[in-house]
Amino acid sequence: MNAAGTIDRPLTHDPLKQALMTPHTTSEQPSGSATEDFITTGAITSRQNRTREMQLIPEALARAHMADRLREADADRRAMRLVNARRMQRRAERASLRARRALAMAVMH
């Protein structure tokens, strides 16, 4: 039974906002079921706020995930720049040594 207010699907999970179990003499509702007119404005508001918060959770998670990815991409870019700078420095040092050697060879002969 998927009707609202059943044991499987209570109107609210907050025990303070649930309807009291009152016996009914009418045959339309079984004894001990929660009455529908018991729902207070506070319970409705809390459910709506909870629903709004639950709807915003994926957005907040996506925002946090994107921030993490941006930081990771920034760190990767800095690391690649450092690797390239070191590679260029070694290449410049080798070129400098070749030029020195060539100058020495030209002076010696």
Short mmCIF file of N, CA and C in Angstrom, two decimals:
data_model
loop_
_atom_site.label_atom_id
_atom_site.label_comp_id
_atom_site.label_asym_id
_atom_site.label_seq_id
_atom_site.Cartn_x
_atom_site.Cartn_y
_atom_site.Cartn_z
N MET A 1 0.84 -1.17 0.00
CA MET A 1 0.00 0.00 0.00
C MET A 1 0.88 1.24 0.00
N ASN A 2 0.78 2.06 -1.02
CA ASN A 2 1.61 3.26 -1.13
C ASN A 2 0.86 4.52 -0.73
N ALA A 3 -0.21 4.40 0.01
CA ALA A 3 -0.95 5.59 0.44
C ALA A 3 -0.13 6.36 1.46
N ALA A 4 -0.26 7.70 1.44
CA ALA A 4 0.49 8.53 2.38
C ALA A 4 0.00 8.27 3.79
N GLY A 5 0.92 8.21 4.71
CA GLY A 5 0.55 8.04 6.10
C GLY A 5 0.50 6.60 6.56
N THR A 6 0.99 5.67 5.76
CA THR A 6 1.01 4.27 6.18
C THR A 6 2.28 3.99 6.96
N ILE A 7 2.40 2.80 7.51
CA ILE A 7 3.59 2.44 8.26
C ILE A 7 4.80 2.41 7.34
N ASP A 8 4.62 1.89 6.12
CA ASP A 8 5.73 1.80 5.17
C ASP A 8 6.16 3.18 4.68
N ARG A 9 5.21 4.09 4.50
CA ARG A 9 5.50 5.43 4.01
C ARG A 9 4.82 6.47 4.91
N PRO A 10 5.48 6.81 6.03
CA PRO A 10 4.87 7.79 6.92
C PRO A 10 4.86 9.17 6.28
N LEU A 11 3.94 10.02 6.75
CA LEU A 11 3.88 11.39 6.23
C LEU A 11 5.17 12.13 6.54
N THR A 12 5.76 11.86 7.68
CA THR A 12 7.03 12.47 8.05
C THR A 12 7.83 11.47 8.87
N HIS A 13 9.14 11.57 8.79
CA HIS A 13 9.99 10.66 9.57
C HIS A 13 10.32 11.23 10.93
N ASP A 14 9.95 12.50 11.17
CA ASP A 14 10.20 13.12 12.46
C ASP A 14 9.15 12.64 13.45
N PRO A 15 9.53 11.92 14.52
CA PRO A 15 8.52 11.37 15.43
C PRO A 15 7.72 12.45 16.14
N LEU A 16 8.28 13.65 16.29
CA LEU A 16 7.55 14.71 16.98
C LEU A 16 6.43 15.27 16.11
N LYS A 17 6.53 15.10 14.80
CA LYS A 17 5.53 15.66 13.89
C LYS A 17 4.57 14.62 13.36
N GLN A 18 4.69 13.39 13.83
CA GLN A 18 3.79 12.34 13.36
C GLN A 18 2.48 12.39 14.13
N ALA A 19 1.45 11.92 13.50
CA ALA A 19 0.13 11.91 14.13
C ALA A 19 0.10 10.88 15.25
N LEU A 20 -0.68 11.19 16.27
CA LEU A 20 -0.85 10.23 17.36
C LEU A 20 -1.72 9.08 16.91
N MET A 21 -1.52 7.93 17.49
CA MET A 21 -2.32 6.76 17.15
C MET A 21 -3.62 6.85 17.95
N THR A 22 -4.68 7.30 17.31
CA THR A 22 -5.97 7.43 18.00
C THR A 22 -6.95 6.43 17.42
N PRO A 23 -7.71 5.76 18.26
CA PRO A 23 -8.69 4.79 17.74
C PRO A 23 -9.87 5.51 17.09
N HIS A 24 -10.35 4.97 15.98
CA HIS A 24 -11.50 5.53 15.26
C HIS A 24 -12.64 4.54 15.34
N THR A 25 -13.82 5.06 15.45
CA THR A 25 -14.99 4.18 15.51
C THR A 25 -15.59 3.97 14.14
N THR A 26 -15.20 4.82 13.15
CA THR A 26 -15.75 4.65 11.81
C THR A 26 -15.07 3.49 11.12
N SER A 27 -15.75 2.91 10.15
CA SER A 27 -15.20 1.74 9.46
C SER A 27 -14.32 2.13 8.28
N GLU A 28 -14.25 3.43 7.94
CA GLU A 28 -13.45 3.83 6.78
C GLU A 28 -11.95 3.77 7.06
N GLN A 29 -11.52 3.98 8.31
CA GLN A 29 -10.10 3.89 8.65
C GLN A 29 -9.92 2.83 9.72
N PRO A 30 -8.86 2.05 9.61
CA PRO A 30 -8.62 1.06 10.65
C PRO A 30 -8.22 1.72 11.96
N SER A 31 -8.36 1.03 13.02
CA SER A 31 -8.03 1.55 14.33
C SER A 31 -6.54 1.83 14.43
N GLY A 32 -6.17 3.04 14.92
CA GLY A 32 -4.77 3.38 15.13
C GLY A 32 -4.09 4.06 13.96
N SER A 33 -4.80 4.35 12.86
CA SER A 33 -4.15 5.00 11.72
C SER A 33 -4.06 6.50 11.96
N ALA A 34 -3.10 7.13 11.32
CA ALA A 34 -2.89 8.56 11.50
C ALA A 34 -3.95 9.33 10.74
N THR A 35 -4.46 10.37 11.33
CA THR A 35 -5.48 11.18 10.67
C THR A 35 -4.81 12.19 9.75
N GLU A 36 -5.44 12.47 8.61
CA GLU A 36 -4.83 13.36 7.63
C GLU A 36 -4.88 14.81 8.07
N ASP A 37 -5.88 15.20 8.88
CA ASP A 37 -6.00 16.59 9.28
C ASP A 37 -5.02 16.96 10.39
N PHE A 38 -4.18 16.02 10.82
CA PHE A 38 -3.23 16.30 11.89
C PHE A 38 -2.01 17.06 11.38
N ILE A 39 -1.73 16.96 10.07
CA ILE A 39 -0.52 17.57 9.51
C ILE A 39 -0.52 19.06 9.82
N THR A 40 0.51 19.53 10.47
CA THR A 40 0.60 20.94 10.83
C THR A 40 1.42 21.69 9.81
N THR A 41 1.34 22.99 9.86
CA THR A 41 2.11 23.83 8.93
C THR A 41 3.60 23.60 9.12
N GLY A 42 4.03 23.41 10.35
CA GLY A 42 5.45 23.16 10.63
C GLY A 42 5.95 21.91 9.93
N ALA A 43 5.12 20.87 9.95
CA ALA A 43 5.53 19.62 9.30
C ALA A 43 5.63 19.80 7.80
N ILE A 44 4.68 20.53 7.21
CA ILE A 44 4.70 20.76 5.76
C ILE A 44 5.93 21.60 5.41
N THR A 45 6.17 22.65 6.20
CA THR A 45 7.32 23.51 5.93
C THR A 45 8.62 22.74 6.04
N SER A 46 8.74 21.92 7.07
CA SER A 46 9.99 21.16 7.24
C SER A 46 10.18 20.19 6.09
N ARG A 47 9.08 19.59 5.61
CA ARG A 47 9.20 18.67 4.48
C ARG A 47 9.61 19.43 3.23
N GLN A 48 9.03 20.63 3.03
CA GLN A 48 9.39 21.40 1.85
C GLN A 48 10.84 21.85 1.92
N ASN A 49 11.29 22.29 3.08
CA ASN A 49 12.69 22.70 3.22
C ASN A 49 13.61 21.52 2.99
N ARG A 50 13.24 20.37 3.55
CA ARG A 50 14.07 19.18 3.37
C ARG A 50 14.12 18.84 1.89
N THR A 51 12.99 18.94 1.21
CA THR A 51 12.97 18.63 -0.21
C THR A 51 13.84 19.62 -0.98
N ARG A 52 13.76 20.91 -0.64
CA ARG A 52 14.58 21.91 -1.32
C ARG A 52 16.06 21.63 -1.07
N GLU A 53 16.40 21.31 0.19
CA GLU A 53 17.80 20.99 0.49
C GLU A 53 18.25 19.75 -0.26
N MET A 54 17.38 18.75 -0.33
CA MET A 54 17.74 17.53 -1.04
C MET A 54 17.93 17.80 -2.53
N GLN A 55 17.13 18.71 -3.08
CA GLN A 55 17.29 19.03 -4.50
C GLN A 55 18.57 19.81 -4.76
N LEU A 56 19.05 20.55 -3.76
CA LEU A 56 20.26 21.35 -3.95
C LEU A 56 21.54 20.56 -3.68
N ILE A 57 21.43 19.40 -3.07
CA ILE A 57 22.63 18.60 -2.76
C ILE A 57 23.42 18.24 -4.02
N PRO A 58 22.79 17.73 -5.09
CA PRO A 58 23.59 17.40 -6.28
C PRO A 58 24.28 18.63 -6.87
N GLU A 59 23.61 19.78 -6.81
CA GLU A 59 24.23 21.00 -7.33
C GLU A 59 25.46 21.37 -6.51
N ALA A 60 25.35 21.27 -5.19
CA ALA A 60 26.50 21.58 -4.32
C ALA A 60 27.63 20.57 -4.55
N LEU A 61 27.27 19.31 -4.71
CA LEU A 61 28.29 18.29 -4.99
C LEU A 61 28.98 18.56 -6.33
N ALA A 62 28.20 18.93 -7.34
CA ALA A 62 28.79 19.23 -8.65
C ALA A 62 29.71 20.43 -8.56
N ARG A 63 29.30 21.46 -7.78
CA ARG A 63 30.14 22.64 -7.62
C ARG A 63 31.45 22.28 -6.94
N ALA A 64 31.38 21.48 -5.89
CA ALA A 64 32.59 21.06 -5.18
C ALA A 64 33.48 20.22 -6.09
N HIS A 65 32.85 19.33 -6.87
CA HIS A 65 33.61 18.47 -7.79
C HIS A 65 34.32 19.32 -8.84
N MET A 66 33.62 20.32 -9.38
CA MET A 66 34.24 21.18 -10.38
C MET A 66 35.39 21.99 -9.78
N ALA A 67 35.22 22.46 -8.54
CA ALA A 67 36.30 23.20 -7.89
C ALA A 67 37.53 22.30 -7.71
N ASP A 68 37.29 21.05 -7.31
CA ASP A 68 38.40 20.10 -7.17
C ASP A 68 39.10 19.87 -8.50
N ARG A 69 38.29 19.70 -9.56
CA ARG A 69 38.88 19.46 -10.88
C ARG A 69 39.69 20.67 -11.36
N LEU A 70 39.19 21.89 -11.08
CA LEU A 70 39.93 23.09 -11.48
C LEU A 70 41.25 23.20 -10.73
N ARG A 71 41.23 22.89 -9.42
CA ARG A 71 42.48 22.91 -8.65
C ARG A 71 43.45 21.87 -9.18
N GLU A 72 42.94 20.69 -9.50
CA GLU A 72 43.78 19.62 -10.03
C GLU A 72 44.38 20.02 -11.38
N ALA A 73 43.56 20.63 -12.25
CA ALA A 73 44.05 21.07 -13.56
C ALA A 73 45.11 22.17 -13.39
N ASP A 74 44.89 23.07 -12.44
CA ASP A 74 45.88 24.12 -12.17
C ASP A 74 47.21 23.51 -11.72
N ALA A 75 47.13 22.55 -10.81
CA ALA A 75 48.35 21.89 -10.32
C ALA A 75 49.06 21.17 -11.47
N ASP A 76 48.29 20.50 -12.34
CA ASP A 76 48.89 19.81 -13.48
C ASP A 76 49.57 20.79 -14.43
N ARG A 77 48.92 21.94 -14.67
CA ARG A 77 49.52 22.95 -15.55
C ARG A 77 50.83 23.48 -14.97
N ARG A 78 50.84 23.75 -13.66
CA ARG A 78 52.08 24.24 -13.03
C ARG A 78 53.17 23.19 -13.12
N ALA A 79 52.81 21.93 -12.90
CA ALA A 79 53.81 20.85 -12.98
C ALA A 79 54.37 20.74 -14.40
N MET A 80 53.50 20.85 -15.40
CA MET A 80 53.97 20.76 -16.79
C MET A 80 54.87 21.95 -17.14
N ARG A 81 54.50 23.14 -16.63
CA ARG A 81 55.35 24.31 -16.88
C ARG A 81 56.73 24.12 -16.27
N LEU A 82 56.77 23.56 -15.07
CA LEU A 82 58.05 23.32 -14.40
C LEU A 82 58.88 22.29 -15.17
N VAL A 83 58.24 21.22 -15.62
CA VAL A 83 58.95 20.19 -16.39
C VAL A 83 59.50 20.79 -17.68
N ASN A 84 58.68 21.60 -18.36
CA ASN A 84 59.14 22.22 -19.61
C ASN A 84 60.27 23.20 -19.35
N ALA A 85 60.20 23.97 -18.26
CA ALA A 85 61.27 24.93 -17.94
C ALA A 85 62.58 24.19 -17.67
N ARG A 86 62.52 23.10 -16.94
CA ARG A 86 63.74 22.32 -16.67
C ARG A 86 64.31 21.73 -17.95
N ARG A 87 63.42 21.24 -18.82
CA ARG A 87 63.87 20.67 -20.10
C ARG A 87 64.56 21.75 -20.94
N MET A 88 63.96 22.92 -21.01
CA MET A 88 64.55 24.02 -21.78
C MET A 88 65.88 24.47 -21.16
N GLN A 89 65.97 24.44 -19.83
CA GLN A 89 67.22 24.83 -19.17
C GLN A 89 68.33 23.84 -19.51
N ARG A 90 68.02 22.54 -19.47
CA ARG A 90 69.04 21.54 -19.85
C ARG A 90 69.45 21.70 -21.31
N ARG A 91 68.49 21.97 -22.18
CA ARG A 91 68.80 22.16 -23.59
C ARG A 91 69.70 23.38 -23.78
N ALA A 92 69.41 24.46 -23.05
CA ALA A 92 70.24 25.68 -23.15
C ALA A 92 71.64 25.42 -22.62
N GLU A 93 71.74 24.65 -21.52
CA GLU A 93 73.08 24.33 -20.99
C GLU A 93 73.88 23.51 -21.97
N ARG A 94 73.23 22.53 -22.63
CA ARG A 94 73.94 21.72 -23.63
C ARG A 94 74.38 22.58 -24.82
N ALA A 95 73.51 23.50 -25.25
CA ALA A 95 73.87 24.39 -26.36
C ALA A 95 75.04 25.29 -25.96
N SER A 96 75.03 25.76 -24.72
CA SER A 96 76.13 26.61 -24.23
C SER A 96 77.43 25.82 -24.22
N LEU A 97 77.39 24.57 -23.76
CA LEU A 97 78.60 23.74 -23.74
C LEU A 97 79.10 23.48 -25.16
N ARG A 98 78.18 23.24 -26.10
CA ARG A 98 78.60 23.02 -27.50
C ARG A 98 79.26 24.28 -28.06
N ALA A 99 78.68 25.44 -27.75
CA ALA A 99 79.26 26.70 -28.24
C ALA A 99 80.63 26.93 -27.64
N ARG A 100 80.80 26.64 -26.35
CA ARG A 100 82.10 26.80 -25.70
C ARG A 100 83.14 25.87 -26.33
N ARG A 101 82.70 24.63 -26.55
CA ARG A 101 83.61 23.65 -27.15
C ARG A 101 84.01 24.08 -28.56
N ALA A 102 83.04 24.57 -29.32
CA ALA A 102 83.33 25.02 -30.68
C ALA A 102 84.28 26.21 -30.67
N LEU A 103 84.09 27.15 -29.71
CA LEU A 103 84.97 28.30 -29.60
C LEU A 103 86.38 27.85 -29.21
N ALA A 104 86.44 26.91 -28.27
CA ALA A 104 87.76 26.40 -27.84
C ALA A 104 88.45 25.73 -29.02
N MET A 105 87.71 24.94 -29.79
CA MET A 105 88.31 24.26 -30.93
C MET A 105 88.81 25.29 -31.97
N ALA A 106 88.04 26.37 -32.16
CA ALA A 106 88.43 27.40 -33.15
C ALA A 106 89.66 28.14 -32.67
N VAL A 107 89.79 28.40 -31.36
CA VAL A 107 90.95 29.11 -30.83
C VAL A 107 92.17 28.21 -30.87
N MET A 108 92.00 26.94 -30.61
CA MET A 108 93.13 26.01 -30.55
C MET A 108 93.75 25.80 -31.93
N HIS A 109 92.98 25.88 -32.98
CA HIS A 109 93.53 25.59 -34.31
C HIS A 109 93.91 26.81 -35.02
#
